[in-house]
Amino acid sequence: MTSDGTVGKALEVLDQVAAYGRPVRFSELLAASPFPKPTLYRFLQTLTNQRMLAYDPDRQTYSPGVRLVRLAHAAWEQSTLAPIARPHIDALSAAVGETVHLAQLDHAQVLYIDKRNANKPVQMFSQAGKVGPAYCTGVGKVMLAFCDPAVIAAVIEQQSFHRFTAATLTTPAALRTELSAIRANGYGFDREEHEPGIICIAMPILSDGGRVLGALSVTSTTSRTNLAGLESYVPILQDTASKIARDAQSWSFPDHDAKEPTGR
Amino acid sequence: MTSDGTVGKALEVLDQVAAYGRPVRFSELLAASPFPKPTLYRFLQTLTNQRMLAYDPDRQTYSPGVRLVRLAHAAWEQSTLAPIARPHIDALSAAVGETVHLAQLDHAQVLYIDKRNANKPVQMFSQAGKVGPAYCTGVGKVMLAFCDPAVIAAVIEQQSFHRFTAATLTTPAALRTELSAIRANGYGFDREEHEPGIICIAMPILSDGGRVLGALSVTSTTSRTNLAGLESYVPILQDTASKIARDAQSWSFPDHDAKEPTGR
DNA sequence: CACCTTGGTTTCATTATATGAAACTAGGTT
DNA sequence: AACCTAGTTTCATATAATGAAACCAAGGTG
């Protein structure tokens, strides 16, 4: 399961390159790679040919390639809540005037899908596409809380439980207690667990069947407000979440436009 | 060259799925695929396993997967002009109050990397990651104009020269004439060639060595202004482009933070 | 109800492809 | 000149991809 065939391995390499937040040399990759030298070399060549990686001949470094940007555009539009949620997020953002996040669960991580920065013009991708830990973010905990017990167990298994702040939950037991509280409440908080001074309230987006579709959150700072202050957003958050869930359900892709694939 | 090995073929399938703007069934893909049934089937399985594709068991459809969004984030931050250009684009957008695009050339197509919508809050990905034709967009023609003659020939070869409007340049000859004019001027226009009523002025972003790094454009409508009106933006566009080029040059990724790959 | 058709999945012998030890090359260093 | 180090190429071998054919499961349809 860990690696299906040649393409699985190639994608592993792609991930590895992407994980360094900077252009990276062959030798660096080799040192950290399970693959022998020529194998890794050929993978890099293939991926570069395919524009999945970009190669800088001067510095002899690899970085993720532009073809990914093109593909991700399609993924974002078709396989995420973002396009459906957009108008609702806009409304929410305008109403609360704070930073709003939309997230989904990917693997065992939180994937941020969209964002509204009340003040500044929004910075694309700069947040969308970013990943975060599930055990110490508002959206992460809220989504996890409403997952299948089996899924919860599997995800908890994969958390690092790294201590970011004094408030970080650093044990599976503590997290499980928190998850029960969230299930009882219907929503959750981030109590400076990831970054000091940063707090948020998070609301799950649940389908009729109770399946977790995603989550949204309103973030602020301890200098501007407190948990009780954030709690006043509960009604509008619930309203927004249920509207998104409704739209997601009805829009089961009813043919859309039935258009042919875009020619080359 | 057209397909290197197994991963090349798998990525071809991935592209095919992305090309439909909607979830797509196995049989549809099969009909349009060069691969025999079981081969295609296995590719789809592998890609789904790898979260490069998402499979909806109810509707039995495939669509691009969320892993792409994560990877694209890295690509966008490392392999495009966007992060460098961001502050300059912000300033430009604020100054002109019109829609601003940042684009790069990918393969033979224009890839939009960033965008500012003067009025509305920016819609992520909704434009970034989008592709457009090179022969009938302002940014496309401007970038092409300053490419190597060999590259120009190759790119022209691949254009469809589909007529979108009455003003669309529909022959290689017409396009080549236009490119010479752009080289002479230093910038170019879109004279409703792609969409009626939509005009723009585009400026190339050139390195010291004269290499094309990308292009930016200011878009408006014929109801609000005309080509002469757009031409008044030339100074600020030139200024912005040269600033971006300068920053791109100096920031040759000087170690950044030399951080280790982010643990799973 | 039996029969077909269409869309999706599995088998398995064959073949092509990926693999990686080792050899090689090109720049730097001592 | 001898000697590293980082990157690239060779080639016999093992492994993994391939695709014809068979199979299965739903919907039709006579």
CSV table of C-alpha atoms in Angstrom, one decimal, chain B residues 8-263:
chain,number,residue,atom,x,y,z
B,8,GLY,CA,4.6,9.9,-18.2
B,9,LYS,CA,1.6,7.9,-19.2
B,10,ALA,CA,0.1,8.2,-15.8
B,11,LEU,CA,0.4,11.9,-15.9
B,12,GLU,CA,-1.1,11.9,-19.3
B,13,VAL,CA,-4.2,10.3,-17.8
B,14,LEU,CA,-4.1,12.9,-15.0
B,15,ASP,CA,-4.1,15.7,-17.5
B,16,GLN,CA,-6.9,14.1,-19.4
B,17,VAL,CA,-9.1,14.0,-16.3
B,18,ALA,CA,-8.3,17.6,-15.5
B,19,ALA,CA,-9.1,18.6,-19.0
B,20,TYR,CA,-12.8,17.8,-18.6
B,21,GLY,CA,-14.1,20.6,-16.4
B,22,ARG,CA,-16.2,18.1,-14.4
B,23,PRO,CA,-16.2,14.7,-12.8
B,24,VAL,CA,-15.8,12.1,-15.5
B,25,ARG,CA,-16.7,8.4,-15.9
B,26,PHE,CA,-14.4,5.6,-16.7
B,27,SER,CA,-16.1,4.8,-20.0
B,28,GLU,CA,-15.8,8.4,-21.2
B,29,LEU,CA,-12.1,8.4,-20.5
B,30,LEU,CA,-11.7,5.1,-22.1
B,31,ALA,CA,-13.3,6.3,-25.3
B,32,ALA,CA,-10.9,9.1,-25.6
B,33,SER,CA,-7.9,7.3,-24.3
B,34,PRO,CA,-5.0,5.7,-26.3
B,35,PHE,CA,-4.7,3.1,-23.5
B,36,PRO,CA,-6.5,-0.3,-23.4
B,37,LYS,CA,-9.1,-0.8,-20.8
B,38,PRO,CA,-7.2,-2.5,-18.0
B,39,THR,CA,-4.3,-0.2,-18.4
B,40,LEU,CA,-6.4,2.9,-18.0
B,41,TYR,CA,-8.2,1.3,-15.2
B,42,ARG,CA,-5.0,0.6,-13.2
B,43,PHE,CA,-3.7,4.1,-13.8
B,44,LEU,CA,-6.9,5.5,-12.4
B,45,GLN,CA,-6.6,3.3,-9.4
B,46,THR,CA,-3.1,4.2,-8.7
B,47,LEU,CA,-3.7,7.9,-9.1
B,48,THR,CA,-6.7,7.7,-6.8
B,49,ASN,CA,-4.7,5.8,-4.2
B,50,GLN,CA,-2.2,8.6,-4.4
B,51,ARG,CA,-4.8,11.2,-4.0
B,52,MET,CA,-3.9,12.7,-7.3
B,53,LEU,CA,-7.5,11.9,-8.3
B,54,ALA,CA,-10.6,11.8,-6.3
B,55,TYR,CA,-13.1,9.0,-6.9
B,56,ASP,CA,-16.8,9.4,-6.1
B,57,PRO,CA,-18.1,5.9,-5.6
B,58,ASP,CA,-21.8,6.9,-5.9
B,59,ARG,CA,-21.5,8.5,-9.3
B,60,GLN,CA,-18.5,6.5,-10.3
B,61,THR,CA,-16.6,9.6,-11.4
B,62,TYR,CA,-13.1,10.8,-11.2
B,63,SER,CA,-11.9,14.3,-10.7
B,64,PRO,CA,-8.5,15.9,-9.9
B,65,GLY,CA,-7.5,15.3,-6.3
B,66,VAL,CA,-6.7,17.5,-3.4
B,67,ARG,CA,-3.0,16.4,-3.2
B,68,LEU,CA,-2.6,18.6,-6.2
B,69,VAL,CA,-3.6,21.6,-4.3
B,70,ARG,CA,-1.0,21.0,-1.7
B,71,LEU,CA,1.7,20.5,-4.3
B,72,ALA,CA,0.7,23.5,-6.2
B,73,HIS,CA,1.1,25.7,-3.2
B,74,ALA,CA,4.7,24.7,-3.1
B,75,ALA,CA,5.1,25.2,-6.8
B,76,TRP,CA,3.5,28.6,-6.8
B,77,GLU,CA,5.7,29.8,-3.9
B,78,GLN,CA,8.9,28.5,-5.3
B,79,SER,CA,8.7,28.3,-9.1
B,80,THR,CA,6.7,31.4,-10.1
B,81,LEU,CA,7.2,35.1,-10.1
B,82,ALA,CA,4.1,35.5,-7.9
B,83,PRO,CA,5.6,35.8,-4.4
B,84,ILE,CA,8.3,38.2,-5.6
B,85,ALA,CA,5.8,40.2,-7.6
B,86,ARG,CA,3.1,40.4,-5.0
B,87,PRO,CA,3.9,43.7,-3.4
B,88,HIS,CA,4.5,45.4,-6.7
B,89,ILE,CA,1.2,44.0,-8.1
B,90,ASP,CA,-0.6,45.3,-5.0
B,91,ALA,CA,0.8,48.7,-5.6
B,92,LEU,CA,0.0,48.7,-9.2
B,93,SER,CA,-3.5,47.5,-8.5
B,94,ALA,CA,-4.1,50.2,-6.0
B,95,ALA,CA,-2.7,52.9,-8.4
B,96,VAL,CA,-4.7,52.0,-11.5
B,97,GLY,CA,-7.9,50.6,-9.9
B,98,GLU,CA,-8.4,48.1,-12.7
B,99,THR,CA,-8.0,44.4,-13.0
B,100,VAL,CA,-4.4,43.3,-13.0
B,101,HIS,CA,-3.0,40.0,-14.2
B,102,LEU,CA,0.4,38.4,-13.8
B,103,ALA,CA,1.2,35.6,-16.2
B,104,GLN,CA,4.0,33.3,-17.3
B,105,LEU,CA,4.5,31.2,-20.4
B,106,ASP,CA,4.0,27.5,-19.9
B,107,HIS,CA,4.5,25.1,-22.7
B,108,ALA,CA,2.7,27.1,-25.5
B,109,GLN,CA,0.1,28.5,-23.3
B,110,VAL,CA,-0.4,31.5,-21.0
B,111,LEU,CA,-0.6,30.5,-17.4
B,112,TYR,CA,-2.1,33.1,-15.1
B,113,ILE,CA,-0.2,33.2,-11.8
B,114,ASP,CA,-1.8,36.0,-9.9
B,115,LYS,CA,-4.6,38.5,-10.2
B,116,ARG,CA,-6.0,41.6,-8.5
B,117,ASN,CA,-9.6,42.5,-8.9
B,118,ALA,CA,-9.8,46.2,-8.0
B,119,ASN,CA,-13.3,46.0,-6.5
B,120,LYS,CA,-14.4,42.6,-5.2
B,121,PRO,CA,-12.3,40.6,-2.8
B,122,VAL,CA,-9.9,38.5,-4.8
B,123,GLN,CA,-11.0,35.0,-5.7
B,124,MET,CA,-8.2,32.6,-5.2
B,125,PHE,CA,-7.3,29.9,-7.7
B,126,SER,CA,-10.4,31.0,-9.6
B,127,GLN,CA,-7.9,32.8,-11.9
B,128,ALA,CA,-4.5,31.7,-10.7
B,129,GLY,CA,-3.8,28.4,-12.4
B,130,LYS,CA,-6.0,29.2,-15.3
B,131,VAL,CA,-4.6,28.9,-18.8
B,132,GLY,CA,-5.3,30.9,-21.9
B,133,PRO,CA,-4.2,31.0,-25.5
B,134,ALA,CA,-0.9,32.8,-26.3
B,135,TYR,CA,-1.9,34.2,-29.7
B,136,CYS,CA,-4.9,36.3,-28.6
B,137,THR,CA,-4.2,37.6,-25.2
B,138,GLY,CA,-2.1,40.7,-24.3
B,139,VAL,CA,0.2,38.9,-22.0
B,140,GLY,CA,0.6,36.0,-24.4
B,141,LYS,CA,1.6,38.1,-27.3
B,142,VAL,CA,4.0,40.3,-25.3
B,143,MET,CA,5.8,37.3,-23.8
B,144,LEU,CA,6.0,35.6,-27.1
B,145,ALA,CA,7.4,38.7,-28.8
B,146,PHE,CA,10.5,38.6,-26.7
B,147,CYS,CA,11.2,34.9,-26.9
B,148,ASP,CA,13.9,33.3,-29.0
B,149,PRO,CA,13.0,33.0,-32.7
B,150,ALA,CA,13.2,29.2,-32.4
B,151,VAL,CA,10.8,29.3,-29.5
B,152,ILE,CA,8.5,31.6,-31.3
B,153,ALA,CA,8.3,29.3,-34.2
B,154,ALA,CA,7.6,26.3,-32.0
B,155,VAL,CA,4.9,28.1,-30.1
B,156,ILE,CA,3.2,29.4,-33.2
B,157,GLU,CA,3.2,25.9,-34.5
B,158,GLN,CA,1.0,24.9,-31.6
B,159,GLN,CA,-1.6,27.6,-31.6
B,160,SER,CA,-5.1,26.8,-32.7
B,161,PHE,CA,-5.8,30.3,-34.1
B,162,HIS,CA,-9.4,29.8,-33.3
B,163,ARG,CA,-11.4,33.0,-34.1
B,164,PHE,CA,-12.9,34.3,-30.8
B,165,THR,CA,-14.0,37.7,-32.1
B,166,ALA,CA,-13.8,39.7,-35.3
B,167,ALA,CA,-10.5,41.1,-34.1
B,168,THR,CA,-8.7,37.8,-33.4
B,169,LEU,CA,-5.5,37.3,-35.3
B,170,THR,CA,-6.1,34.0,-37.1
B,171,THR,CA,-3.0,33.5,-39.1
B,172,PRO,CA,0.7,33.0,-38.2
B,173,ALA,CA,1.6,35.8,-40.5
B,174,ALA,CA,-0.7,38.3,-38.8
B,175,LEU,CA,0.6,37.2,-35.4
B,176,ARG,CA,4.3,37.6,-36.6
B,177,THR,CA,3.5,41.2,-37.8
B,178,GLU,CA,2.0,41.9,-34.4
B,179,LEU,CA,5.0,40.5,-32.6
B,180,SER,CA,7.4,42.8,-34.5
B,181,ALA,CA,5.2,45.8,-33.6
B,182,ILE,CA,5.3,44.8,-30.0
B,183,ARG,CA,9.1,44.4,-30.1
B,184,ALA,CA,9.4,47.9,-31.6
B,185,ASN,CA,7.1,49.4,-29.0
B,186,GLY,CA,8.1,47.5,-25.9
B,187,TYR,CA,4.5,46.6,-25.0
B,188,GLY,CA,1.3,45.4,-26.5
B,189,PHE,CA,-2.5,45.4,-26.4
B,190,ASP,CA,-5.4,43.1,-26.6
B,191,ARG,CA,-7.8,44.8,-28.9
B,192,GLU,CA,-10.9,42.7,-28.1
B,193,GLU,CA,-9.2,39.8,-29.7
B,194,HIS,CA,-10.3,37.3,-27.1
B,195,GLU,CA,-13.6,38.7,-25.8
B,196,PRO,CA,-15.7,41.4,-27.2
B,197,GLY,CA,-15.6,44.6,-25.2
B,198,ILE,CA,-12.5,43.5,-23.2
B,199,ILE,CA,-9.3,45.3,-23.9
B,200,CYS,CA,-6.0,45.4,-22.1
B,201,ILE,CA,-2.4,46.7,-22.2
B,202,ALA,CA,0.4,44.2,-21.4
B,203,MET,CA,4.0,44.7,-20.5
B,204,PRO,CA,6.7,42.0,-20.6
B,205,ILE,CA,8.9,41.4,-17.5
B,206,LEU,CA,12.4,40.9,-18.9
B,207,SER,CA,15.6,40.0,-17.1
B,208,ASP,CA,18.8,41.9,-17.6
B,209,GLY,CA,19.8,39.4,-20.2
B,210,GLY,CA,16.5,40.0,-22.0
B,211,ARG,CA,15.0,36.7,-21.1
B,212,VAL,CA,11.2,36.7,-20.7
B,213,LEU,CA,10.3,36.1,-17.1
B,214,GLY,CA,6.6,36.8,-17.4
B,215,ALA,CA,4.2,39.6,-18.2
B,216,LEU,CA,1.6,41.8,-16.5
B,217,SER,CA,-1.5,43.5,-17.8
B,218,VAL,CA,-4.1,46.0,-17.0
B,219,THR,CA,-7.6,45.0,-18.3
B,220,SER,CA,-10.6,47.2,-18.8
B,221,THR,CA,-13.7,47.4,-21.0
B,222,THR,CA,-14.4,49.5,-24.1
B,223,SER,CA,-17.3,51.0,-22.2
B,224,ARG,CA,-14.9,52.5,-19.6
B,225,THR,CA,-11.9,53.5,-21.7
B,226,ASN,CA,-10.0,52.9,-24.9
B,227,LEU,CA,-6.5,51.9,-26.0
B,228,ALA,CA,-5.3,55.5,-25.7
B,229,GLY,CA,-6.6,55.5,-22.1
B,230,LEU,CA,-4.8,52.3,-21.3
B,231,GLU,CA,-1.6,53.7,-22.8
B,232,SER,CA,-1.4,56.2,-20.0
B,233,TYR,CA,-0.5,53.3,-17.8
B,234,VAL,CA,2.7,52.6,-19.7
B,235,PRO,CA,5.0,54.4,-17.2
B,236,ILE,CA,3.7,52.7,-14.1
B,237,LEU,CA,3.6,49.3,-15.9
B,238,GLN,CA,7.3,49.7,-17.0
B,239,ASP,CA,8.2,50.7,-13.5
B,240,THR,CA,6.4,47.8,-12.0
B,241,ALA,CA,7.9,45.3,-14.5
B,242,SER,CA,11.4,46.5,-14.0
B,243,LYS,CA,11.0,46.3,-10.2
B,244,ILE,CA,9.8,42.8,-10.4
B,245,ALA,CA,12.6,41.8,-12.7
B,246,ARG,CA,15.1,43.4,-10.4
B,247,ASP,CA,13.8,41.5,-7.3
B,248,ALA,CA,13.6,38.3,-9.2
B,249,GLN,CA,17.3,38.6,-10.1
B,250,SER,CA,18.6,39.5,-6.7
B,251,TRP,CA,16.4,36.9,-5.0
B,252,SER,CA,18.2,33.8,-6.4
B,253,PHE,CA,17.0,31.9,-3.4
B,254,PRO,CA,19.9,32.8,-1.0
B,255,ASP,CA,19.3,29.8,1.2
B,256,HIS,CA,16.0,31.3,2.4
B,257,ASP,CA,15.9,29.5,5.7
B,258,ALA,CA,17.8,26.4,4.9
B,259,LYS,CA,15.1,24.4,6.6
B,260,GLU,CA,14.6,20.7,6.6
B,261,PRO,CA,11.7,19.2,4.8
B,262,THR,CA,8.5,19.5,6.8
B,263,GLY,CA,7.9,16.2,8.6
